[in-house]
mmCIF file of C-alpha atoms in Angstrom:
data_model
loop_
_atom_site.group_PDB
_atom_site.id
_atom_site.type_symbol
_atom_site.label_atom_id
_atom_site.label_comp_id
_atom_site.label_asym_id
_atom_site.label_seq_id
_atom_site.Cartn_x
_atom_site.Cartn_y
_atom_site.Cartn_z
ATOM 1 C CA UNK A 195 100.410 -110.104 156.368
ATOM 2 C CA UNK A 196 97.306 -111.868 157.634
ATOM 3 C CA UNK A 197 99.359 -114.504 159.419
ATOM 4 C CA UNK A 198 101.154 -111.782 161.398
ATOM 5 C CA UNK A 199 98.027 -109.836 162.297
ATOM 6 C CA UNK A 200 96.549 -112.720 164.229
ATOM 7 C CA UNK A 201 99.426 -112.509 166.706
ATOM 8 C CA UNK A 202 97.995 -109.325 168.102
ATOM 9 C CA UNK A 203 95.053 -108.878 170.410
ATOM 10 C CA UNK A 204 91.638 -108.471 168.865
ATOM 11 C CA UNK A 205 91.389 -104.707 169.297
ATOM 12 C CA UNK A 206 94.707 -104.170 167.523
ATOM 13 C CA UNK A 207 93.627 -106.542 164.759
ATOM 14 C CA UNK A 208 90.402 -104.735 164.027
ATOM 15 C CA UNK A 209 92.112 -101.353 164.208
ATOM 16 C CA UNK A 210 94.311 -102.378 161.303
ATOM 17 C CA UNK A 211 91.564 -104.015 159.244
ATOM 18 C CA UNK A 212 88.496 -101.889 159.950
ATOM 19 C CA UNK A 213 88.553 -100.239 156.545
ATOM 20 C CA UNK A 214 87.909 -103.628 154.959
ATOM 21 C CA UNK A 215 84.233 -103.041 155.703
ATOM 22 C CA UNK A 216 83.985 -99.722 153.899
ATOM 23 C CA UNK A 217 86.479 -99.869 151.032
ATOM 24 C CA UNK A 218 86.006 -101.773 147.848
ATOM 25 C CA UNK A 219 89.706 -102.158 147.191
ATOM 26 C CA UNK A 220 92.044 -103.191 149.981
ATOM 27 C CA UNK A 221 95.753 -102.936 150.599
ATOM 28 C CA UNK A 222 95.810 -106.726 151.129
ATOM 29 C CA UNK A 223 94.891 -108.066 147.720
ATOM 30 C CA UNK A 224 94.755 -111.446 146.081
ATOM 31 C CA UNK A 225 96.352 -111.331 142.633
ATOM 32 C CA UNK A 226 95.785 -113.492 139.583
ATOM 33 C CA UNK A 227 98.222 -113.322 136.660
ATOM 34 C CA UNK A 228 97.608 -116.762 135.179
ATOM 35 C CA UNK A 229 94.679 -116.097 132.841
ATOM 36 C CA UNK A 230 94.687 -114.056 129.602
ATOM 37 C CA UNK A 231 92.603 -110.928 129.121
ATOM 38 C CA UNK A 232 89.889 -112.630 127.093
ATOM 39 C CA UNK A 233 86.232 -113.257 127.852
ATOM 40 C CA UNK A 234 86.925 -116.820 128.958
ATOM 41 C CA UNK A 235 90.169 -115.827 130.663
ATOM 42 C CA UNK A 236 88.398 -113.280 132.847
ATOM 43 C CA UNK A 237 85.621 -115.701 133.775
ATOM 44 C CA UNK A 238 88.187 -118.396 134.593
ATOM 45 C CA UNK A 239 90.212 -115.901 136.672
ATOM 46 C CA UNK A 240 87.099 -114.841 138.579
ATOM 47 C CA UNK A 241 86.153 -118.447 139.275
ATOM 48 C CA UNK A 242 89.694 -119.366 140.366
ATOM 49 C CA UNK A 243 90.115 -116.421 142.759
ATOM 50 C CA UNK A 244 86.894 -117.335 144.522
ATOM 51 C CA UNK A 245 87.729 -121.056 144.445
ATOM 52 C CA UNK A 246 91.003 -120.492 146.272
ATOM 53 C CA UNK A 247 90.089 -117.683 148.660
ATOM 54 C CA UNK A 248 86.319 -117.477 149.327
ATOM 55 C CA UNK A 249 85.472 -118.782 152.808
ATOM 56 C CA UNK A 250 81.839 -120.009 152.851
ATOM 57 C CA UNK A 251 81.609 -122.774 150.224
ATOM 58 C CA UNK A 252 81.159 -125.566 152.766
ATOM 59 C CA UNK A 253 78.736 -123.684 155.028
ATOM 60 C CA UNK A 254 76.517 -122.755 152.078
ATOM 61 C CA UNK A 255 76.710 -126.125 150.330
ATOM 62 C CA UNK A 256 77.862 -124.609 147.028
ATOM 63 C CA UNK A 257 79.223 -126.884 144.283
ATOM 64 C CA UNK A 258 81.586 -124.325 142.787
ATOM 65 C CA UNK A 259 82.846 -126.672 140.062
ATOM 66 C CA UNK A 260 79.306 -127.183 138.824
ATOM 67 C CA UNK A 261 78.815 -123.391 138.815
ATOM 68 C CA UNK A 262 81.915 -123.015 136.635
ATOM 69 C CA UNK A 263 80.690 -125.500 134.050
ATOM 70 C CA UNK A 264 77.243 -123.918 133.913
ATOM 71 C CA UNK A 265 78.466 -120.369 133.361
ATOM 72 C CA UNK A 266 81.260 -121.223 130.919
ATOM 73 C CA UNK A 267 78.514 -122.450 128.592
ATOM 74 C CA UNK A 268 77.017 -118.935 128.602
ATOM 75 C CA UNK A 269 80.070 -117.103 127.247
ATOM 76 C CA UNK A 270 81.615 -116.576 123.822
ATOM 77 C CA UNK A 271 84.419 -114.451 122.461
ATOM 78 C CA UNK A 272 82.075 -111.984 120.774
ATOM 79 C CA UNK A 273 80.351 -110.804 123.960
ATOM 80 C CA UNK A 274 80.323 -107.094 124.809
ATOM 81 C CA UNK A 275 81.703 -105.928 128.146
ATOM 82 C CA UNK A 276 78.208 -105.463 129.529
ATOM 83 C CA UNK A 277 77.151 -108.953 128.447
ATOM 84 C CA UNK A 278 80.288 -110.366 130.034
ATOM 85 C CA UNK A 279 79.584 -108.394 133.205
ATOM 86 C CA UNK A 280 76.044 -109.770 133.411
ATOM 87 C CA UNK A 281 77.229 -113.383 133.199
ATOM 88 C CA UNK A 282 79.969 -112.844 135.777
ATOM 89 C CA UNK A 283 77.709 -110.954 138.186
ATOM 90 C CA UNK A 284 75.127 -113.737 137.950
ATOM 91 C CA UNK A 285 77.827 -116.303 138.701
ATOM 92 C CA UNK A 286 78.846 -114.386 141.814
ATOM 93 C CA UNK A 287 75.204 -114.228 142.930
ATOM 94 C CA UNK A 288 75.353 -118.004 143.344
ATOM 95 C CA UNK A 289 77.350 -117.294 146.526
ATOM 96 C CA UNK A 290 74.407 -115.366 148.057
ATOM 97 C CA UNK A 291 76.823 -113.025 149.820
ATOM 98 C CA UNK A 292 76.393 -109.286 150.318
ATOM 99 C CA UNK A 293 80.155 -108.885 150.661
ATOM 100 C CA UNK A 294 80.769 -110.174 147.119
ATOM 101 C CA UNK A 295 80.992 -107.439 144.481
ATOM 102 C CA UNK A 296 82.267 -106.998 140.945
ATOM 103 C CA UNK A 297 83.488 -103.458 140.211
ATOM 104 C CA UNK A 298 83.614 -101.933 136.712
ATOM 105 C CA UNK A 299 83.587 -98.377 135.370
ATOM 106 C CA UNK A 300 79.916 -98.734 134.387
ATOM 107 C CA UNK A 301 78.321 -100.872 137.113
ATOM 108 C CA UNK A 302 78.803 -102.774 140.366
ATOM 109 C CA UNK A 303 77.715 -106.383 140.626
ATOM 110 C CA UNK A 304 76.018 -107.030 143.963
ATOM 111 C CA UNK A 305 73.746 -109.466 145.763
ATOM 112 C CA UNK A 306 71.013 -107.761 147.775
ATOM 113 C CA UNK A 307 68.432 -110.545 148.117
ATOM 114 C CA UNK A 308 69.673 -111.185 151.649
ATOM 115 C CA UNK A 309 67.593 -108.146 152.669
ATOM 116 C CA UNK A 310 65.239 -107.470 149.757
ATOM 117 C CA UNK A 311 63.268 -110.663 150.360
ATOM 118 C CA UNK A 312 62.392 -109.651 153.942
ATOM 119 C CA UNK A 313 60.119 -107.042 155.555
ATOM 120 C CA UNK A 314 61.755 -103.633 155.935
ATOM 121 C CA UNK A 315 60.614 -103.191 159.562
ATOM 122 C CA UNK A 316 61.748 -99.582 159.533
ATOM 123 C CA UNK A 317 60.299 -96.206 158.532
ATOM 124 C CA UNK A 318 62.293 -92.983 158.409
ATOM 125 C CA UNK A 319 59.073 -90.980 158.678
ATOM 126 C CA UNK A 320 58.264 -92.705 161.962
ATOM 127 C CA UNK A 321 61.820 -92.179 163.161
ATOM 128 C CA UNK A 322 61.379 -88.422 162.705
ATOM 129 C CA UNK A 323 58.259 -88.555 164.892
ATOM 130 C CA UNK A 324 60.308 -90.000 167.749
ATOM 131 C CA UNK A 325 63.352 -87.777 167.254
ATOM 132 C CA UNK A 326 61.161 -84.693 166.708
ATOM 133 C CA UNK A 327 63.140 -81.575 165.782
ATOM 134 C CA UNK A 328 65.317 -80.798 168.794
ATOM 135 C CA UNK A 329 67.389 -83.969 168.807
ATOM 136 C CA UNK A 330 71.162 -83.865 169.204
ATOM 137 C CA UNK A 331 73.802 -85.095 166.741
ATOM 138 C CA UNK A 332 77.313 -86.416 167.483
ATOM 139 C CA UNK A 333 79.659 -88.759 165.584
ATOM 140 C CA UNK A 334 76.982 -89.269 162.942
ATOM 141 C CA UNK A 335 74.465 -90.476 165.577
ATOM 142 C CA UNK A 336 71.146 -88.818 166.458
ATOM 143 C CA UNK A 337 69.918 -88.948 170.036
ATOM 144 C CA UNK A 338 67.155 -87.681 172.291
ATOM 145 C CA UNK A 339 65.189 -88.566 175.433
ATOM 146 C CA UNK A 340 61.696 -89.976 174.900
ATOM 147 C CA UNK A 341 58.685 -88.911 176.945
ATOM 148 C CA UNK A 342 58.961 -91.921 179.301
ATOM 149 C CA UNK A 343 62.530 -90.993 180.285
ATOM 150 C CA UNK A 344 64.128 -93.592 178.020
ATOM 151 C CA UNK A 345 67.120 -92.536 175.973
ATOM 152 C CA UNK A 346 66.971 -93.104 172.202
ATOM 153 C CA UNK A 347 70.165 -93.357 170.152
ATOM 154 C CA UNK A 348 69.889 -93.723 166.384
ATOM 155 C CA UNK A 349 73.019 -95.137 164.716
ATOM 156 C CA UNK A 350 72.418 -95.604 160.986
ATOM 157 C CA UNK A 351 76.027 -96.346 160.002
ATOM 158 C CA UNK A 352 79.426 -97.249 161.420
ATOM 159 C CA UNK A 353 81.234 -95.383 158.651
ATOM 160 C CA UNK A 354 81.598 -92.216 160.712
ATOM 161 C CA UNK A 355 84.319 -92.097 163.330
ATOM 162 C CA UNK A 356 83.016 -92.521 166.891
ATOM 163 C CA UNK A 357 85.186 -90.594 169.319
ATOM 164 C CA UNK A 358 85.600 -91.366 173.006
ATOM 165 C CA UNK A 359 84.731 -87.787 173.903
ATOM 166 C CA UNK A 360 81.554 -87.937 171.845
ATOM 167 C CA UNK A 361 80.450 -91.100 173.634
ATOM 168 C CA UNK A 362 81.169 -89.532 177.029
ATOM 169 C CA UNK A 363 78.978 -86.554 176.132
ATOM 170 C CA UNK A 364 76.166 -88.762 174.825
ATOM 171 C CA UNK A 365 76.109 -91.074 177.836
ATOM 172 C CA UNK A 366 76.334 -88.124 180.221
ATOM 173 C CA UNK A 367 73.285 -86.635 178.491
ATOM 174 C CA UNK A 368 71.451 -89.927 179.025
ATOM 175 C CA UNK A 369 72.449 -90.140 182.701
ATOM 176 C CA UNK A 370 68.962 -89.188 184.034
ATOM 177 C CA UNK A 371 67.339 -91.884 181.864
ATOM 178 C CA UNK A 372 66.256 -95.204 183.312
ATOM 179 C CA UNK A 373 67.097 -97.183 180.175
ATOM 180 C CA UNK A 374 68.433 -96.815 176.650
ATOM 181 C CA UNK A 375 67.293 -97.839 173.162
ATOM 182 C CA UNK A 376 69.975 -98.158 170.460
ATOM 183 C CA UNK A 377 68.362 -98.246 167.020
ATOM 184 C CA UNK A 378 70.690 -99.688 164.353
ATOM 185 C CA UNK A 379 68.013 -100.716 161.853
ATOM 186 C CA UNK A 380 69.193 -100.215 158.251
ATOM 187 C CA UNK A 381 72.796 -99.920 159.455
ATOM 188 C CA UNK A 382 74.746 -101.543 156.611
ATOM 189 C CA UNK A 383 78.071 -101.528 158.456
ATOM 190 C CA UNK A 384 81.242 -99.484 158.157
ATOM 191 C CA UNK A 385 84.373 -99.615 160.293
ATOM 192 C CA UNK A 386 84.542 -102.508 162.727
ATOM 193 C CA UNK A 387 86.495 -100.328 165.160
ATOM 194 C CA UNK A 388 83.499 -97.975 165.455
ATOM 195 C CA UNK A 389 81.175 -100.864 166.292
ATOM 196 C CA UNK A 390 83.639 -102.048 168.928
ATOM 197 C CA UNK A 391 84.091 -98.534 170.331
ATOM 198 C CA UNK A 392 80.361 -98.180 170.954
ATOM 199 C CA UNK A 393 79.827 -101.709 172.309
ATOM 200 C CA UNK A 394 82.757 -101.303 174.722
ATOM 201 C CA UNK A 395 80.731 -98.756 176.711
ATOM 202 C CA UNK A 396 78.303 -101.474 177.834
ATOM 203 C CA UNK A 397 80.613 -103.867 179.661
ATOM 204 C CA UNK A 398 82.726 -103.439 182.796
ATOM 205 C CA UNK A 399 84.981 -106.389 182.115
ATOM 206 C CA UNK A 400 86.656 -108.067 179.172
ATOM 207 C CA UNK A 401 84.247 -110.530 177.564
ATOM 208 C CA UNK A 402 84.581 -113.192 174.904
ATOM 209 C CA UNK A 403 82.348 -112.091 172.027
ATOM 210 C CA UNK A 404 83.329 -114.506 169.267
ATOM 211 C CA UNK A 405 85.971 -116.109 167.097
ATOM 212 C CA UNK A 406 87.644 -115.562 163.733
ATOM 213 C CA UNK A 407 89.541 -117.676 161.210
ATOM 214 C CA UNK A 408 91.621 -117.006 158.104
ATOM 215 C CA UNK A 409 92.508 -119.060 155.046
ATOM 216 C CA UNK A 410 95.741 -121.059 155.234
ATOM 217 C CA UNK A 411 95.572 -122.729 151.820
ATOM 218 C CA UNK A 412 93.689 -122.939 148.539
ATOM 219 C CA UNK A 413 91.338 -125.726 149.636
ATOM 220 C CA UNK A 414 87.756 -124.912 150.603
ATOM 221 C CA UNK A 415 88.378 -126.166 154.150
ATOM 222 C CA UNK A 416 91.907 -124.809 154.690
ATOM 223 C CA UNK A 417 91.507 -122.512 157.705
ATOM 224 C CA UNK A 418 93.494 -121.528 160.760
ATOM 225 C CA UNK A 419 92.297 -122.529 164.242
ATOM 226 C CA UNK A 420 89.628 -120.229 165.684
ATOM 227 C CA UNK A 421 91.078 -117.125 167.340
ATOM 228 C CA UNK A 422 89.228 -115.411 170.175
ATOM 229 C CA UNK A 423 87.656 -111.983 169.822
ATOM 230 C CA UNK A 424 87.716 -110.159 173.157
ATOM 231 C CA UNK A 425 85.708 -106.989 173.813
ATOM 232 C CA UNK A 426 87.415 -104.828 176.440
ATOM 233 C CA UNK A 427 85.646 -102.157 178.515
ATOM 234 C CA UNK A 428 85.791 -98.729 176.945
ATOM 235 C CA UNK A 429 87.683 -95.906 178.595
ATOM 236 C CA UNK A 430 85.357 -93.221 179.879
ATOM 237 C CA UNK A 431 81.700 -93.301 180.911
ATOM 238 C CA UNK A 432 80.112 -96.750 180.719
ATOM 239 C CA UNK A 433 76.365 -97.427 180.764
ATOM 240 C CA UNK A 434 75.057 -99.396 183.768
ATOM 241 C CA UNK A 435 71.320 -99.602 183.039
ATOM 242 C CA UNK A 436 69.114 -101.743 180.766
ATOM 243 C CA UNK A 437 69.584 -101.502 176.999
ATOM 244 C CA UNK A 438 67.525 -102.650 174.015
ATOM 245 C CA UNK A 439 69.110 -102.851 170.562
ATOM 246 C CA UNK A 440 66.692 -102.589 167.617
ATOM 247 C CA UNK A 441 67.486 -104.635 164.510
ATOM 248 C CA UNK A 442 66.085 -105.492 161.103
ATOM 249 C CA UNK A 443 67.243 -107.522 158.124
ATOM 250 C CA UNK A 444 69.270 -104.587 156.752
ATOM 251 C CA UNK A 445 71.691 -104.729 159.698
ATOM 252 C CA UNK A 446 74.840 -106.017 158.004
ATOM 253 C CA UNK A 447 78.614 -106.432 158.260
ATOM 254 C CA UNK A 448 80.088 -104.319 161.109
ATOM 255 C CA UNK A 449 76.558 -103.674 162.406
ATOM 256 C CA UNK A 450 75.985 -107.427 162.525
ATOM 257 C CA UNK A 451 79.179 -107.689 164.583
ATOM 258 C CA UNK A 452 77.884 -104.951 166.905
ATOM 259 C CA UNK A 453 74.808 -107.064 167.651
ATOM 260 C CA UNK A 454 77.110 -110.029 168.311
ATOM 261 C CA UNK A 455 79.092 -107.935 170.808
ATOM 262 C CA UNK A 456 76.043 -106.489 172.557
ATOM 263 C CA UNK A 457 74.514 -109.931 173.105
ATOM 264 C CA UNK A 458 77.481 -110.628 175.390
ATOM 265 C CA UNK A 459 77.016 -107.480 177.480
ATOM 266 C CA UNK A 460 74.901 -107.432 180.669
ATOM 267 C CA UNK A 461 71.344 -106.061 180.720
ATOM 268 C CA UNK A 462 71.067 -106.002 176.907
ATOM 269 C CA UNK A 463 68.203 -107.390 174.822
ATOM 270 C CA UNK A 464 67.835 -107.514 171.049
ATOM 271 C CA UNK A 465 64.417 -106.609 169.601
ATOM 272 C CA UNK A 466 63.183 -106.619 166.004
ATOM 273 C CA UNK A 467 64.063 -108.887 163.094
ATOM 274 C CA UNK A 468 66.946 -111.208 162.321
ATOM 275 C CA UNK A 469 70.003 -109.304 161.148
ATOM 276 C CA UNK A 470 71.320 -109.577 157.593
ATOM 277 C CA UNK A 471 74.636 -111.227 158.488
ATOM 278 C CA UNK A 472 77.777 -110.465 156.531
ATOM 279 C CA UNK A 473 80.267 -112.258 158.787
ATOM 280 C CA UNK A 474 83.077 -112.691 156.285
ATOM 281 C CA UNK A 475 85.907 -110.166 156.481
ATOM 282 C CA UNK A 476 86.311 -109.127 152.823
ATOM 283 C CA UNK A 477 89.424 -109.099 150.638
ATOM 284 C CA UNK A 478 89.856 -107.774 147.099
ATOM 285 C CA UNK A 479 91.482 -108.801 143.856
ATOM 286 C CA UNK A 480 91.704 -107.756 140.204
ATOM 287 C CA UNK A 481 90.847 -109.567 136.996
ATOM 288 C CA UNK A 482 93.058 -109.532 133.883
ATOM 289 C CA UNK A 483 90.839 -106.835 132.312
ATOM 290 C CA UNK A 484 91.241 -104.569 135.361
ATOM 291 C CA UNK A 485 87.833 -105.160 136.931
ATOM 292 C CA UNK A 486 87.856 -105.382 140.703
ATOM 293 C CA UNK A 487 86.394 -108.185 142.795
ATOM 294 C CA UNK A 488 85.613 -108.179 146.524
ATOM 295 C CA UNK A 489 84.753 -111.327 148.472
ATOM 296 C CA UNK A 490 84.465 -112.799 151.965
ATOM 297 C CA UNK A 491 87.748 -114.354 153.078
ATOM 298 C CA UNK A 492 87.803 -114.624 156.895
ATOM 299 C CA UNK A 493 84.774 -116.189 158.620
ATOM 300 C CA UNK A 494 83.605 -114.883 161.995
ATOM 301 C CA UNK A 495 81.604 -116.669 164.684
ATOM 302 C CA UNK A 496 79.741 -115.838 167.894
ATOM 303 C CA UNK A 497 80.899 -116.795 171.372
ATOM 304 C CA UNK A 498 79.314 -120.248 170.970
ATOM 305 C CA UNK A 499 81.214 -120.768 167.705
ATOM 306 C CA UNK A 500 78.088 -120.388 165.576
ATOM 307 C CA UNK A 501 78.645 -118.777 162.179
ATOM 308 C CA UNK A 502 76.938 -115.372 161.971
ATOM 309 C CA UNK A 503 77.109 -115.056 158.162
ATOM 310 C CA UNK A 504 73.376 -115.798 157.932
ATOM 311 C CA UNK A 505 72.358 -113.265 160.579
ATOM 312 C CA UNK A 506 71.609 -113.174 164.300
ATOM 313 C CA UNK A 507 68.169 -113.817 165.754
ATOM 314 C CA UNK A 508 66.730 -111.228 168.173
ATOM 315 C CA UNK A 509 65.655 -112.062 171.705
ATOM 316 C CA UNK A 510 62.198 -110.790 170.758
ATOM 317 C CA UNK A 511 60.963 -111.077 167.166
ATOM 318 C CA UNK A 512 58.809 -108.009 166.436
ATOM 319 C CA UNK A 513 57.542 -106.683 163.089
ATOM 320 C CA UNK A 514 56.376 -103.196 162.229
ATOM 321 C CA UNK A 515 52.621 -103.502 161.683
ATOM 322 C CA UNK A 516 50.517 -101.598 159.174
ATOM 323 C CA UNK A 517 48.045 -100.636 161.917
ATOM 324 C CA UNK A 518 50.756 -99.010 164.025
ATOM 325 C CA UNK A 519 52.312 -97.304 161.013
ATOM 326 C CA UNK A 520 48.975 -95.723 160.103
ATOM 327 C CA UNK A 521 48.676 -94.491 163.688
ATOM 328 C CA UNK A 522 52.169 -92.968 163.585
ATOM 329 C CA UNK A 523 53.614 -95.574 165.936
ATOM 330 C CA UNK A 524 56.720 -97.700 165.471
ATOM 331 C CA UNK A 525 55.778 -101.175 166.705
ATOM 332 C CA UNK A 526 59.376 -102.153 167.396
ATOM 333 C CA UNK A 527 60.211 -98.998 169.365
ATOM 334 C CA UNK A 528 56.985 -99.293 171.358
ATOM 335 C CA UNK A 529 57.700 -102.937 172.172
ATOM 336 C CA UNK A 530 61.159 -101.941 173.400
ATOM 337 C CA UNK A 531 59.697 -99.204 175.597
ATOM 338 C CA UNK A 532 57.189 -101.641 177.061
ATOM 339 C CA UNK A 533 59.937 -104.199 177.685
ATOM 340 C CA UNK A 534 62.108 -101.622 179.452
ATOM 341 C CA UNK A 535 59.147 -100.453 181.551
ATOM 342 C CA UNK A 536 58.901 -103.941 182.999
#
């Protein structure tokens, strides 16, 4: 299936695969029927699925064979399910990947250190001060016009469908504004098509925004040639004035891709913290005991062929300060307003 999908243009490709960013179990699955349903068999199956299909071993410098030997020493046939889960979840954490999960009926194995070890650089209480109480809501996005005639659009997720009519109404509302702030801090992703739909309103011509690959074999370096990702102008109202996109470390997956797209659009600057990354299109599989596993399978790159798995740096690195927070001011929003005033 994956080999056929890459024959289509980028927008058709993402339309078919957008749900990969919001579903734990996918229609395109990797199966493993070789190992028995035993403690060791499940650990071996988990290791083998990742060994053959995970896409970032080389970029992250992971010795996956050494990981196998280390964790096999921690198991025995008398382990409970929860003990087995703990060992397997810890093994997956060696990949340091937010798109890698182990799904059971009692818990989900996840790696969140990619954002937990960084400043939050966001406050929902401060956000409410800027939105006030009479803000508008459409397609899961909140929006208003700030006192200095700058539009403010808060997009906290790409899980909600973003309709063309909704975007026309939003941009028409912002028409009197001299500039626009798009705040995607804490946006953990969602459907890639929604990220593309929004970004397409900020370019008047087709632009190269990045590249993608897919696995062609079981080896750690078996990948297809890089395929171009092209962002085409959206149909309807398109924004023609300056834009600042606000980011923090919790911007991940489809939201990370949105930042990648917007960097290629004219009159756009990125302000805040480095994004969280998540540039591996995820696949799913199942272990002999029925537990589900999700993992990154298709690496994505920016227009300069740089891997974006580790995040994207802003044009202006700005942190939310304690002094501003105590004064009821969002340092990152205020920096963006100052930048747009210039």
